[in-house]
Short mmCIF file of N, CA and C and ligand atoms in Angstrom, two decimals:
data_model
loop_
_atom_site.label_atom_id
_atom_site.label_comp_id
_atom_site.label_asym_id
_atom_site.label_seq_id
_atom_site.Cartn_x
_atom_site.Cartn_y
_atom_site.Cartn_z
N MET A 1 0.98 -0.68 0.46
CA MET A 1 -0.22 0.32 -0.08
C MET A 1 0.67 1.27 0.35
N ARG A 2 0.72 1.94 -1.06
CA ARG A 2 1.29 3.33 -1.00
C ARG A 2 0.61 5.07 -0.77
N GLY A 3 0.83 5.73 0.01
CA GLY A 3 0.06 7.21 0.25
C GLY A 3 0.57 7.96 -0.35
N LEU A 4 0.27 9.11 -0.57
CA LEU A 4 0.23 10.18 -0.83
C LEU A 4 -0.09 11.32 0.18
N LEU A 5 0.72 12.53 0.10
CA LEU A 5 0.40 13.54 1.21
C LEU A 5 1.29 14.56 0.77
N VAL A 6 0.54 15.69 0.03
CA VAL A 6 0.84 17.20 -0.45
C VAL A 6 0.86 18.39 0.42
N GLY A 7 2.12 18.89 0.25
CA GLY A 7 2.36 19.77 1.09
C GLY A 7 3.23 21.07 0.60
N ARG A 8 2.74 22.52 1.38
CA ARG A 8 4.00 23.00 1.02
C ARG A 8 4.63 23.48 1.93
N MET A 9 4.76 22.77 2.67
CA MET A 9 5.69 23.23 3.53
C MET A 9 6.57 24.40 3.81
N GLN A 10 6.08 25.05 4.26
CA GLN A 10 6.89 27.11 4.10
C GLN A 10 6.89 27.09 5.85
N PRO A 11 7.38 26.53 6.66
CA PRO A 11 8.36 25.47 6.97
C PRO A 11 7.87 24.24 7.18
N PHE A 12 8.27 22.85 6.78
CA PHE A 12 8.13 21.95 7.78
C PHE A 12 8.42 21.95 9.01
N HIS A 13 7.01 21.54 9.73
CA HIS A 13 6.48 21.70 10.99
C HIS A 13 6.54 20.43 11.92
N ARG A 14 5.90 20.52 12.93
CA ARG A 14 6.17 20.00 13.98
C ARG A 14 4.53 18.82 13.52
N GLY A 15 3.58 19.83 13.09
CA GLY A 15 2.89 19.19 12.69
C GLY A 15 2.55 17.67 11.35
N HIS A 16 3.06 18.84 10.91
CA HIS A 16 3.31 17.91 9.68
C HIS A 16 4.03 16.59 9.47
N LEU A 17 5.16 16.61 10.69
CA LEU A 17 6.15 15.43 11.15
C LEU A 17 5.11 14.11 11.59
N GLN A 18 3.74 15.04 12.57
CA GLN A 18 2.97 14.03 13.07
C GLN A 18 2.24 13.27 12.55
N VAL A 19 1.46 14.19 11.12
CA VAL A 19 0.99 12.83 9.86
C VAL A 19 2.01 12.51 9.77
N ILE A 20 3.22 12.58 9.43
CA ILE A 20 3.91 11.46 8.18
C ILE A 20 3.76 10.44 9.28
N LYS A 21 4.16 10.66 10.55
CA LYS A 21 4.52 9.52 11.83
C LYS A 21 3.48 8.30 11.80
N ARG A 22 2.48 9.28 11.49
CA ARG A 22 0.79 8.38 11.70
C ARG A 22 0.39 7.76 10.58
N VAL A 23 0.86 8.48 9.28
CA VAL A 23 0.61 7.75 7.91
C VAL A 23 1.66 6.82 7.63
N LEU A 24 2.58 6.52 8.74
CA LEU A 24 3.68 5.62 8.06
C LEU A 24 3.08 4.47 8.81
N GLY A 25 2.41 4.24 9.57
CA GLY A 25 1.55 3.24 10.33
C GLY A 25 0.44 2.47 9.88
N GLU A 26 0.35 3.09 8.40
CA GLU A 26 -1.22 2.68 7.86
C GLU A 26 -0.78 2.60 6.53
N VAL A 27 0.51 2.96 5.78
CA VAL A 27 0.57 2.38 4.62
C VAL A 27 2.21 1.83 4.61
N ASP A 28 2.38 0.83 3.24
CA ASP A 28 3.77 0.62 3.50
C ASP A 28 5.33 1.80 2.98
N GLU A 29 4.83 2.73 1.90
CA GLU A 29 5.40 3.43 1.74
C GLU A 29 4.86 5.06 1.19
N LEU A 30 5.52 5.88 1.64
CA LEU A 30 4.42 7.13 1.60
C LEU A 30 5.23 8.26 0.46
N ILE A 31 4.75 8.67 -0.40
CA ILE A 31 5.06 9.53 -1.40
C ILE A 31 4.74 11.41 -1.00
N ILE A 32 5.39 12.33 -0.32
CA ILE A 32 5.46 13.32 0.39
C ILE A 32 5.64 13.98 -1.07
N CYS A 33 4.43 14.81 -1.21
CA CYS A 33 5.25 16.10 -1.86
C CYS A 33 5.22 17.70 -1.91
N ILE A 34 5.90 18.41 -2.04
CA ILE A 34 6.41 19.22 -1.56
C ILE A 34 5.68 20.50 -2.72
N GLY A 35 4.21 21.21 -2.51
CA GLY A 35 3.29 21.56 -3.14
C GLY A 35 4.30 23.12 -3.77
N SER A 36 3.55 23.63 -4.84
CA SER A 36 4.30 25.39 -4.90
C SER A 36 5.21 25.38 -5.11
N ALA A 37 6.28 24.17 -5.84
CA ALA A 37 7.23 24.14 -5.92
C ALA A 37 8.36 25.47 -6.59
N GLN A 38 7.10 26.15 -7.83
CA GLN A 38 8.43 27.08 -7.93
C GLN A 38 8.16 28.46 -7.29
N LEU A 39 7.48 28.61 -6.15
CA LEU A 39 7.44 29.85 -5.22
C LEU A 39 8.40 29.78 -4.23
N SER A 40 8.86 30.39 -3.63
CA SER A 40 9.88 31.11 -2.92
C SER A 40 10.25 32.62 -2.66
N HIS A 41 10.47 33.07 -1.67
CA HIS A 41 11.41 34.17 -1.58
C HIS A 41 9.67 35.28 -1.17
N SER A 42 8.89 34.72 -1.05
CA SER A 42 7.63 35.49 -0.55
C SER A 42 7.18 35.43 0.79
N LEU A 43 6.86 36.22 1.50
CA LEU A 43 6.43 36.36 2.37
C LEU A 43 5.40 35.12 3.26
N ARG A 44 4.59 34.98 2.10
CA ARG A 44 3.71 33.36 2.25
C ARG A 44 4.35 31.85 2.03
N ASP A 45 5.50 32.21 1.11
CA ASP A 45 6.30 31.01 0.43
C ASP A 45 7.78 31.13 0.61
N PRO A 46 8.35 32.09 1.54
CA PRO A 46 9.52 31.78 1.95
C PRO A 46 10.81 30.91 1.23
N PHE A 47 10.78 29.54 1.07
CA PHE A 47 11.64 28.97 1.20
C PHE A 47 11.29 27.69 0.05
N THR A 48 12.64 27.77 -1.01
CA THR A 48 12.68 27.33 -2.07
C THR A 48 12.47 26.04 -2.40
N ALA A 49 12.24 24.98 -2.66
CA ALA A 49 11.63 23.93 -3.25
C ALA A 49 12.72 22.59 -2.28
N GLY A 50 14.00 23.32 -2.84
CA GLY A 50 15.63 22.50 -2.95
C GLY A 50 15.85 22.86 -1.00
N GLU A 51 15.10 24.09 -0.97
CA GLU A 51 15.12 23.76 1.00
C GLU A 51 14.20 23.19 1.79
N ARG A 52 13.36 23.18 0.83
CA ARG A 52 12.29 22.68 2.03
C ARG A 52 12.61 20.58 1.91
N VAL A 53 13.57 20.31 0.79
CA VAL A 53 13.76 19.30 0.68
C VAL A 53 14.56 18.67 2.07
N MET A 54 15.44 19.95 1.74
CA MET A 54 16.24 19.86 3.07
C MET A 54 15.72 19.34 4.39
N MET A 55 15.11 20.47 4.19
CA MET A 55 14.32 20.29 5.48
C MET A 55 13.33 19.08 6.31
N LEU A 56 12.73 18.54 4.85
CA LEU A 56 12.31 17.13 5.28
C LEU A 56 12.69 15.80 5.29
N THR A 57 13.78 15.98 4.51
CA THR A 57 15.02 14.74 4.13
C THR A 57 15.61 14.95 5.59
N LYS A 58 15.89 15.91 6.65
CA LYS A 58 16.79 15.71 7.77
C LYS A 58 15.91 15.36 9.12
N ALA A 59 14.62 15.80 8.33
CA ALA A 59 13.77 16.36 9.97
C ALA A 59 13.72 14.60 10.10
N LEU A 60 13.45 13.91 8.94
CA LEU A 60 12.49 12.52 8.45
C LEU A 60 13.80 11.47 9.27
N SER A 61 15.03 11.98 8.97
CA SER A 61 16.52 11.08 9.58
C SER A 61 16.65 10.89 10.81
N GLU A 62 16.35 12.62 11.34
CA GLU A 62 16.56 12.57 12.63
C GLU A 62 15.21 12.15 13.60
N ASN A 63 14.49 11.59 13.29
CA ASN A 63 12.72 11.06 14.04
C ASN A 63 13.09 9.44 13.39
N GLY A 64 14.53 9.10 12.78
CA GLY A 64 14.62 7.10 12.20
C GLY A 64 13.50 6.85 11.44
N ILE A 65 13.06 7.32 10.95
CA ILE A 65 12.04 7.16 9.82
C ILE A 65 13.59 6.73 8.59
N PRO A 66 13.16 5.40 8.03
CA PRO A 66 14.24 5.17 7.18
C PRO A 66 13.65 5.75 5.94
N ALA A 67 14.74 5.96 4.90
CA ALA A 67 14.69 6.66 3.60
C ALA A 67 14.05 5.94 3.08
N SER A 68 14.03 4.56 2.84
CA SER A 68 13.23 3.34 1.69
C SER A 68 12.13 3.59 2.19
N SER A 69 10.99 3.86 3.37
CA SER A 69 10.24 4.28 3.31
C SER A 69 8.95 5.07 2.65
N TYR A 70 9.80 6.00 2.08
CA TYR A 70 9.44 7.45 1.59
C TYR A 70 9.75 8.03 0.39
N TYR A 71 9.64 9.06 -0.59
CA TYR A 71 10.02 9.61 -1.96
C TYR A 71 9.39 10.62 -1.84
N ILE A 72 10.07 11.95 -2.10
CA ILE A 72 10.27 13.70 -1.88
C ILE A 72 9.91 14.06 -3.04
N ILE A 73 9.19 14.38 -3.57
CA ILE A 73 8.69 14.92 -4.95
C ILE A 73 8.45 16.49 -4.95
N PRO A 74 9.20 17.17 -5.46
CA PRO A 74 8.49 19.00 -5.76
C PRO A 74 7.64 18.35 -6.79
N VAL A 75 6.43 19.71 -6.49
CA VAL A 75 5.78 19.34 -7.30
C VAL A 75 5.02 20.91 -7.67
N GLN A 76 5.52 21.12 -8.39
CA GLN A 76 5.20 23.04 -9.37
C GLN A 76 3.83 22.97 -9.65
N ASP A 77 2.76 23.81 -9.17
CA ASP A 77 1.48 24.64 -9.43
C ASP A 77 1.46 24.60 -10.78
N ILE A 78 0.05 23.89 -11.31
CA ILE A 78 0.00 24.59 -12.90
C ILE A 78 -1.62 25.48 -12.57
N GLU A 79 -2.44 26.02 -13.99
CA GLU A 79 -3.21 26.84 -14.07
C GLU A 79 -4.42 26.47 -13.71
N CYS A 80 -4.58 24.44 -14.23
CA CYS A 80 -5.54 24.51 -14.49
C CYS A 80 -6.03 23.21 -13.08
N ASN A 81 -6.41 23.09 -12.02
CA ASN A 81 -7.16 22.58 -11.14
C ASN A 81 -7.49 21.02 -11.79
N ALA A 82 -8.42 21.19 -12.68
CA ALA A 82 -9.38 19.82 -13.12
C ALA A 82 -7.96 18.92 -13.75
N LEU A 83 -6.74 19.18 -14.02
CA LEU A 83 -5.62 18.75 -14.42
C LEU A 83 -4.51 18.40 -13.36
N TRP A 84 -5.00 19.01 -12.14
CA TRP A 84 -3.49 18.84 -11.68
C TRP A 84 -3.44 17.46 -10.53
N VAL A 85 -4.22 16.68 -11.11
CA VAL A 85 -4.67 15.10 -10.37
C VAL A 85 -3.38 14.50 -11.41
N ALA A 86 -3.74 14.72 -12.94
CA ALA A 86 -2.67 14.17 -13.63
C ALA A 86 -1.38 14.77 -13.77
N HIS A 87 -1.09 16.27 -13.79
CA HIS A 87 0.08 16.45 -13.29
C HIS A 87 0.96 15.66 -12.18
N ILE A 88 0.13 15.48 -10.93
CA ILE A 88 0.94 14.88 -9.98
C ILE A 88 1.16 13.21 -10.64
N LYS A 89 0.55 12.80 -11.10
CA LYS A 89 0.56 11.04 -11.18
C LYS A 89 1.14 11.19 -12.30
N MET A 90 1.76 11.94 -13.02
CA MET A 90 2.71 11.82 -14.28
C MET A 90 4.20 11.81 -13.07
N LEU A 91 4.62 12.50 -11.88
CA LEU A 91 5.55 12.59 -11.70
C LEU A 91 6.08 11.89 -10.29
N THR A 92 4.61 11.22 -9.92
CA THR A 92 5.36 10.02 -8.47
C THR A 92 4.69 8.58 -9.06
N PRO A 93 5.36 7.76 -7.84
CA PRO A 93 5.07 6.24 -8.35
C PRO A 93 4.09 6.01 -8.40
N PRO A 94 3.10 5.58 -8.88
CA PRO A 94 1.45 5.08 -8.55
C PRO A 94 1.29 4.90 -6.94
N PHE A 95 0.23 4.70 -6.27
CA PHE A 95 -0.48 5.40 -4.87
C PHE A 95 -1.67 4.88 -4.82
N ASP A 96 -2.35 4.00 -3.69
CA ASP A 96 -3.75 3.77 -3.52
C ASP A 96 -4.55 4.87 -2.92
N ARG A 97 -3.60 5.70 -1.97
CA ARG A 97 -4.85 6.91 -1.01
C ARG A 97 -4.17 8.23 -0.77
N VAL A 98 -5.08 8.80 -0.32
CA VAL A 98 -4.10 10.08 -0.47
C VAL A 98 -4.61 11.15 1.32
N TYR A 99 -3.43 11.38 1.38
CA TYR A 99 -4.12 11.83 2.60
C TYR A 99 -4.06 13.46 2.82
N SER A 100 -5.49 14.22 3.26
CA SER A 100 -5.10 15.92 3.36
C SER A 100 -6.36 16.75 4.30
N GLY A 101 -5.39 17.48 5.02
CA GLY A 101 -6.06 18.54 5.10
C GLY A 101 -7.04 19.82 4.23
N ASN A 102 -6.15 19.27 3.03
CA ASN A 102 -6.55 20.75 2.04
C ASN A 102 -8.17 20.27 1.28
N PRO A 103 -9.42 21.64 1.74
CA PRO A 103 -10.34 20.99 1.08
C PRO A 103 -10.51 20.65 -0.48
N LEU A 104 -9.43 21.78 -1.07
CA LEU A 104 -9.44 21.44 -2.74
C LEU A 104 -8.68 20.29 -3.19
N VAL A 105 -7.07 20.30 -2.35
CA VAL A 105 -6.62 18.55 -2.60
C VAL A 105 -7.86 17.60 -2.47
N GLN A 106 -8.42 17.29 -1.48
CA GLN A 106 -9.37 15.71 -1.19
C GLN A 106 -10.29 16.05 -1.85
N ARG A 107 -10.88 17.49 -2.62
CA ARG A 107 -11.91 17.25 -3.46
C ARG A 107 -11.40 16.78 -5.19
N LEU A 108 -9.90 16.98 -5.26
CA LEU A 108 -9.63 16.86 -6.69
C LEU A 108 -9.23 15.64 -7.39
N PHE A 109 -9.00 14.89 -5.75
CA PHE A 109 -8.64 13.25 -5.97
C PHE A 109 -9.89 12.56 -5.21
N SER A 110 -10.53 13.18 -4.76
CA SER A 110 -11.27 11.92 -4.77
C SER A 110 -12.69 12.29 -5.88
N GLU A 111 -12.81 13.02 -6.90
CA GLU A 111 -13.03 13.33 -7.96
C GLU A 111 -12.63 12.39 -9.00
N ASP A 112 -11.33 11.92 -8.30
CA ASP A 112 -10.43 11.42 -9.76
C ASP A 112 -10.46 9.94 -9.39
N GLY A 113 -11.79 9.83 -7.54
CA GLY A 113 -12.02 8.13 -7.74
C GLY A 113 -10.60 7.80 -6.45
N TYR A 114 -10.11 8.48 -5.60
CA TYR A 114 -8.96 8.19 -5.08
C TYR A 114 -9.95 8.12 -3.79
N GLU A 115 -8.93 7.06 -2.80
CA GLU A 115 -9.79 7.35 -1.37
C GLU A 115 -8.81 8.09 -0.62
N VAL A 116 -10.13 9.10 -0.16
CA VAL A 116 -8.55 10.40 0.58
C VAL A 116 -9.12 10.58 2.28
N THR A 117 -8.26 10.65 2.86
CA THR A 117 -8.19 10.62 4.62
C THR A 117 -8.17 11.92 4.61
N SER A 118 -8.82 12.16 5.80
CA SER A 118 -8.21 13.55 6.80
C SER A 118 -7.64 13.22 8.06
N PRO A 119 -6.11 13.20 8.00
CA PRO A 119 -5.43 12.87 9.22
C PRO A 119 -6.07 14.02 10.52
N PRO A 120 -6.03 13.64 11.27
CA PRO A 120 -6.41 14.72 12.77
C PRO A 120 -5.07 15.63 12.90
N LEU A 121 -5.71 16.93 13.11
CA LEU A 121 -4.80 17.93 13.14
C LEU A 121 -3.81 17.70 14.44
N PHE A 122 -3.02 18.20 14.54
CA PHE A 122 -2.29 17.99 15.61
C PHE A 122 -2.32 19.78 15.86
N TYR A 123 -2.56 20.48 17.29
CA TYR A 123 -2.25 21.63 17.69
C TYR A 123 -1.92 23.03 16.54
N ARG A 124 -2.77 23.05 15.69
CA ARG A 124 -2.75 23.72 14.31
C ARG A 124 -3.08 25.03 14.85
N ASP A 125 -3.33 25.30 16.09
CA ASP A 125 -3.26 26.73 16.43
C ASP A 125 -1.54 27.48 16.59
N ARG A 126 -1.47 26.67 16.88
CA ARG A 126 0.11 26.61 17.36
C ARG A 126 1.01 26.08 16.12
N TYR A 127 0.97 24.33 15.31
CA TYR A 127 1.97 23.85 14.38
C TYR A 127 1.00 24.00 13.01
N SER A 128 1.30 25.54 12.31
CA SER A 128 1.31 26.10 11.52
C SER A 128 1.79 26.13 10.71
N GLY A 129 2.15 26.68 9.37
CA GLY A 129 3.17 27.38 8.41
C GLY A 129 2.96 28.73 8.98
N THR A 130 1.77 29.46 8.74
CA THR A 130 1.45 30.80 9.38
C THR A 130 1.45 31.28 10.58
N GLU A 131 1.68 30.49 11.41
CA GLU A 131 1.83 30.60 13.00
C GLU A 131 3.44 30.62 13.03
N VAL A 132 4.29 29.75 11.98
CA VAL A 132 5.91 29.69 12.31
C VAL A 132 6.17 31.20 11.53
N ARG A 133 6.04 31.34 10.28
CA ARG A 133 6.06 32.56 10.06
C ARG A 133 5.93 33.88 10.37
N ARG A 134 4.66 34.09 11.20
CA ARG A 134 4.24 35.27 12.01
C ARG A 134 5.13 35.56 13.05
N ARG A 135 5.93 34.65 13.76
CA ARG A 135 6.62 34.57 15.05
C ARG A 135 8.36 34.40 14.06
N MET A 136 8.43 34.44 13.40
CA MET A 136 9.80 34.84 12.47
C MET A 136 10.01 36.56 12.81
N LEU A 137 8.60 37.15 11.66
CA LEU A 137 8.78 38.09 11.62
C LEU A 137 8.64 38.96 13.34
N ASP A 138 8.16 38.62 13.80
CA ASP A 138 7.42 39.23 15.31
C ASP A 138 8.84 38.31 16.89
N ASP A 139 9.66 38.33 16.20
CA ASP A 139 10.88 38.12 17.07
C ASP A 139 10.12 36.44 18.04
N GLY A 140 9.61 35.88 17.53
CA GLY A 140 8.70 35.06 18.92
C GLY A 140 9.58 33.68 18.54
N ASP A 141 8.78 33.28 19.31
CA ASP A 141 9.84 31.33 19.70
C ASP A 141 8.95 30.71 18.60
N TRP A 142 9.75 30.88 17.79
CA TRP A 142 9.65 30.15 16.67
C TRP A 142 9.98 28.53 16.11
N ARG A 143 10.91 28.66 16.92
CA ARG A 143 11.80 27.46 17.41
C ARG A 143 11.44 25.97 17.82
N SER A 144 10.52 26.31 18.56
CA SER A 144 10.00 24.97 19.42
C SER A 144 8.75 24.74 18.22
N LEU A 145 8.34 25.38 17.30
CA LEU A 145 7.24 24.89 16.70
C LEU A 145 8.17 23.68 15.60
N LEU A 146 9.21 23.82 15.21
CA LEU A 146 9.66 22.49 14.87
C LEU A 146 10.72 21.68 14.88
N PRO A 147 11.43 21.12 13.66
CA PRO A 147 11.74 19.81 14.39
C PRO A 147 13.35 20.39 14.40
N ASP A 148 14.31 20.23 15.31
CA ASP A 148 15.77 20.42 15.50
C ASP A 148 16.29 20.86 14.87
N SER A 149 16.43 19.93 13.47
CA SER A 149 17.12 19.90 12.22
C SER A 149 16.30 20.56 10.93
N VAL A 150 15.00 20.65 11.35
CA VAL A 150 14.54 22.60 10.76
C VAL A 150 14.98 23.52 10.84
N VAL A 151 15.61 23.62 12.54
CA VAL A 151 15.62 24.92 12.85
C VAL A 151 17.23 25.20 12.07
N GLU A 152 17.87 24.01 12.79
CA GLU A 152 19.32 24.33 11.69
C GLU A 152 19.64 24.35 10.57
N VAL A 153 18.27 23.78 9.63
CA VAL A 153 18.56 24.67 8.40
C VAL A 153 18.09 26.37 7.70
N ILE A 154 17.01 26.43 8.88
CA ILE A 154 16.36 28.03 8.79
C ILE A 154 17.86 29.03 8.88
N GLU A 155 18.91 27.94 10.08
CA GLU A 155 19.34 29.23 10.16
C GLU A 155 20.62 29.18 9.58
N GLU A 156 20.77 27.93 9.03
CA GLU A 156 22.01 27.50 7.42
C GLU A 156 21.62 28.37 6.56
N ILE A 157 20.76 28.84 6.20
CA ILE A 157 20.07 29.56 4.63
C ILE A 157 19.62 30.80 5.66
N ASN A 158 19.89 31.57 6.70
CA ASN A 158 19.75 32.74 6.82
C ASN A 158 17.90 33.19 6.94
N GLY A 159 17.30 32.05 7.61
CA GLY A 159 15.82 31.97 7.07
C GLY A 159 14.93 32.90 7.43
N VAL A 160 15.31 33.20 9.02
CA VAL A 160 14.53 34.62 9.68
C VAL A 160 15.17 35.83 8.62
N GLU A 161 16.61 36.38 8.24
CA GLU A 161 16.55 37.16 7.70
C GLU A 161 15.63 37.94 6.50
N ARG A 162 15.59 36.52 5.82
CA ARG A 162 15.43 36.34 4.51
C ARG A 162 13.51 37.10 4.63
N ILE A 163 13.26 36.57 5.86
CA ILE A 163 11.69 36.96 5.97
C ILE A 163 11.31 38.41 6.34
N LYS A 164 12.57 38.84 7.17
CA LYS A 164 12.41 40.53 7.58
C LYS A 164 12.65 41.31 6.66
N HIS A 165 13.59 40.43 5.99
CA HIS A 165 14.03 41.45 4.51
C HIS A 165 12.89 41.83 3.30
N LEU A 166 12.31 40.33 3.32
CA LEU A 166 10.94 40.20 2.12
C LEU A 166 9.70 41.69 3.06
N ALA A 167 9.73 41.09 4.63
CA ALA A 167 8.78 42.32 4.66
C ALA A 167 8.87 43.41 4.76
N LYS A 168 10.05 43.62 4.95
CA LYS A 168 10.95 45.68 4.86
C LYS A 168 10.14 45.89 3.35
N LYS A 169 10.57 45.29 2.41
CA LYS A 169 10.39 45.35 0.91
C LYS A 169 8.68 45.73 0.50
N GLU A 170 8.58 44.66 1.83
CA GLU A 170 7.23 45.03 1.04
C GLU A 170 6.07 45.86 1.80
N VAL A 171 6.76 47.17 2.67
CA VAL A 171 6.00 47.76 3.75
C VAL A 171 6.72 48.78 2.22
N SER A 172 7.88 49.06 2.46
CA SER A 172 8.41 50.17 1.55
C SER A 172 7.65 50.51 0.19
N GLU A 173 7.29 49.36 -0.41
CA GLU A 173 6.26 49.41 -1.89
C GLU A 173 5.20 49.97 -1.69
N LEU A 174 4.76 49.73 -0.11
CA LEU A 174 3.53 50.59 -0.18
C LEU A 174 3.65 52.02 0.34
N VAL A 175 4.81 52.68 0.25
CA VAL A 175 4.18 53.65 0.49
C VAL A 175 4.77 54.37 -0.27
P1 NAD B 201 0.60 22.53 3.98
O1 NAD B 201 1.87 22.47 4.62
O2 NAD B 201 -0.53 23.63 4.71
O3 NAD B 201 -0.28 21.16 4.62
C1 NAD B 201 -0.01 19.74 4.56
C2 NAD B 201 -0.52 18.69 5.17
O4 NAD B 201 -0.52 18.52 6.57
C3 NAD B 201 -2.42 19.04 4.86
O5 NAD B 201 -3.51 17.89 4.50
C4 NAD B 201 -2.90 19.32 6.55
O6 NAD B 201 -3.95 19.64 6.37
C5 NAD B 201 -1.71 19.00 7.66
N1 NAD B 201 -1.23 19.62 8.15
C6 NAD B 201 -0.91 20.93 8.45
N2 NAD B 201 -0.74 21.06 9.82
C7 NAD B 201 -1.07 20.17 10.77
C8 NAD B 201 -1.00 20.04 12.12
N3 NAD B 201 -0.76 21.22 13.10
N4 NAD B 201 -0.93 19.04 12.27
C9 NAD B 201 -1.68 17.69 11.48
N5 NAD B 201 -1.65 18.20 10.04
C10 NAD B 201 -1.38 19.06 9.70
O7 NAD B 201 0.00 22.85 2.39
P2 NAD B 201 -1.41 22.54 1.51
O8 NAD B 201 -2.26 23.63 1.63
O9 NAD B 201 -2.42 21.37 2.46
O10 NAD B 201 -0.80 22.42 0.19
C11 NAD B 201 -1.69 21.61 -0.70
C12 NAD B 201 -0.58 22.10 -1.93
O11 NAD B 201 -1.02 21.76 -2.55
C13 NAD B 201 -0.26 23.62 -2.51
O12 NAD B 201 0.95 23.74 -2.81
C14 NAD B 201 -1.43 24.27 -3.30
O13 NAD B 201 -0.61 24.50 -4.13
C15 NAD B 201 -1.11 22.43 -4.40
N6 NAD B 201 -2.54 22.51 -5.10
C16 NAD B 201 -2.01 22.31 -6.05
C17 NAD B 201 -3.12 22.68 -7.58
C18 NAD B 201 -2.66 23.48 -9.10
O14 NAD B 201 -1.61 23.23 -9.10
N7 NAD B 201 -3.95 23.54 -9.50
C19 NAD B 201 -4.12 22.71 -7.07
C20 NAD B 201 -4.48 22.27 -5.24
C21 NAD B 201 -3.72 22.29 -5.26
#
């Protein structure tokens, strides 16, 4: 049994990690698609697909999840939602089941005949990319929301400085 999970992972946080651990208890292999792979360097999507691959690879290794149990595949967005499932299928190994809490993702896969499961949310008020990025901008405690290895990646790439710089630029453009 092979499962599929799609997420922007901006950045990869402890909620994503909990979902992956849980889903790996139900499937033999998991395909993890990094969505919106073409986006980076914006306040909503600050990290490149390559940086997100690093975050995932290191966090899964840190948590003892064997590399033989998953595939990490960056996927760019496309204009047509109606063609998106075919686009995903073109880029991934075959899969039997889809895991997502995102209503659009659920809808598109279920209309294509896939069994779609909505995994329970873990502390969604804290474990969300929006909250992590907000805390980075406000000098809050963003580190506790992320696996330690993801904190290291963000420090290596000066991720917080990037977000703060982008926020400054966007403000000055409004003036
Ligand atoms: P996300 O990173 O917000 O979430 C990924 C998954 O993790 C979701 O299923 C979500 O429910 C789960 N999750 C998040 N926080 C959690 C928590 N605290 N506890 C448990 N689970 C948690 O990403 P997303 O927005 O779902 O990503 C969907 C991607 O698919 C986007 O990149 C989007 O652009 C892409 N997409 C593209 C098209 C297109 O190109 N036409 C169409 C549909 C979707």
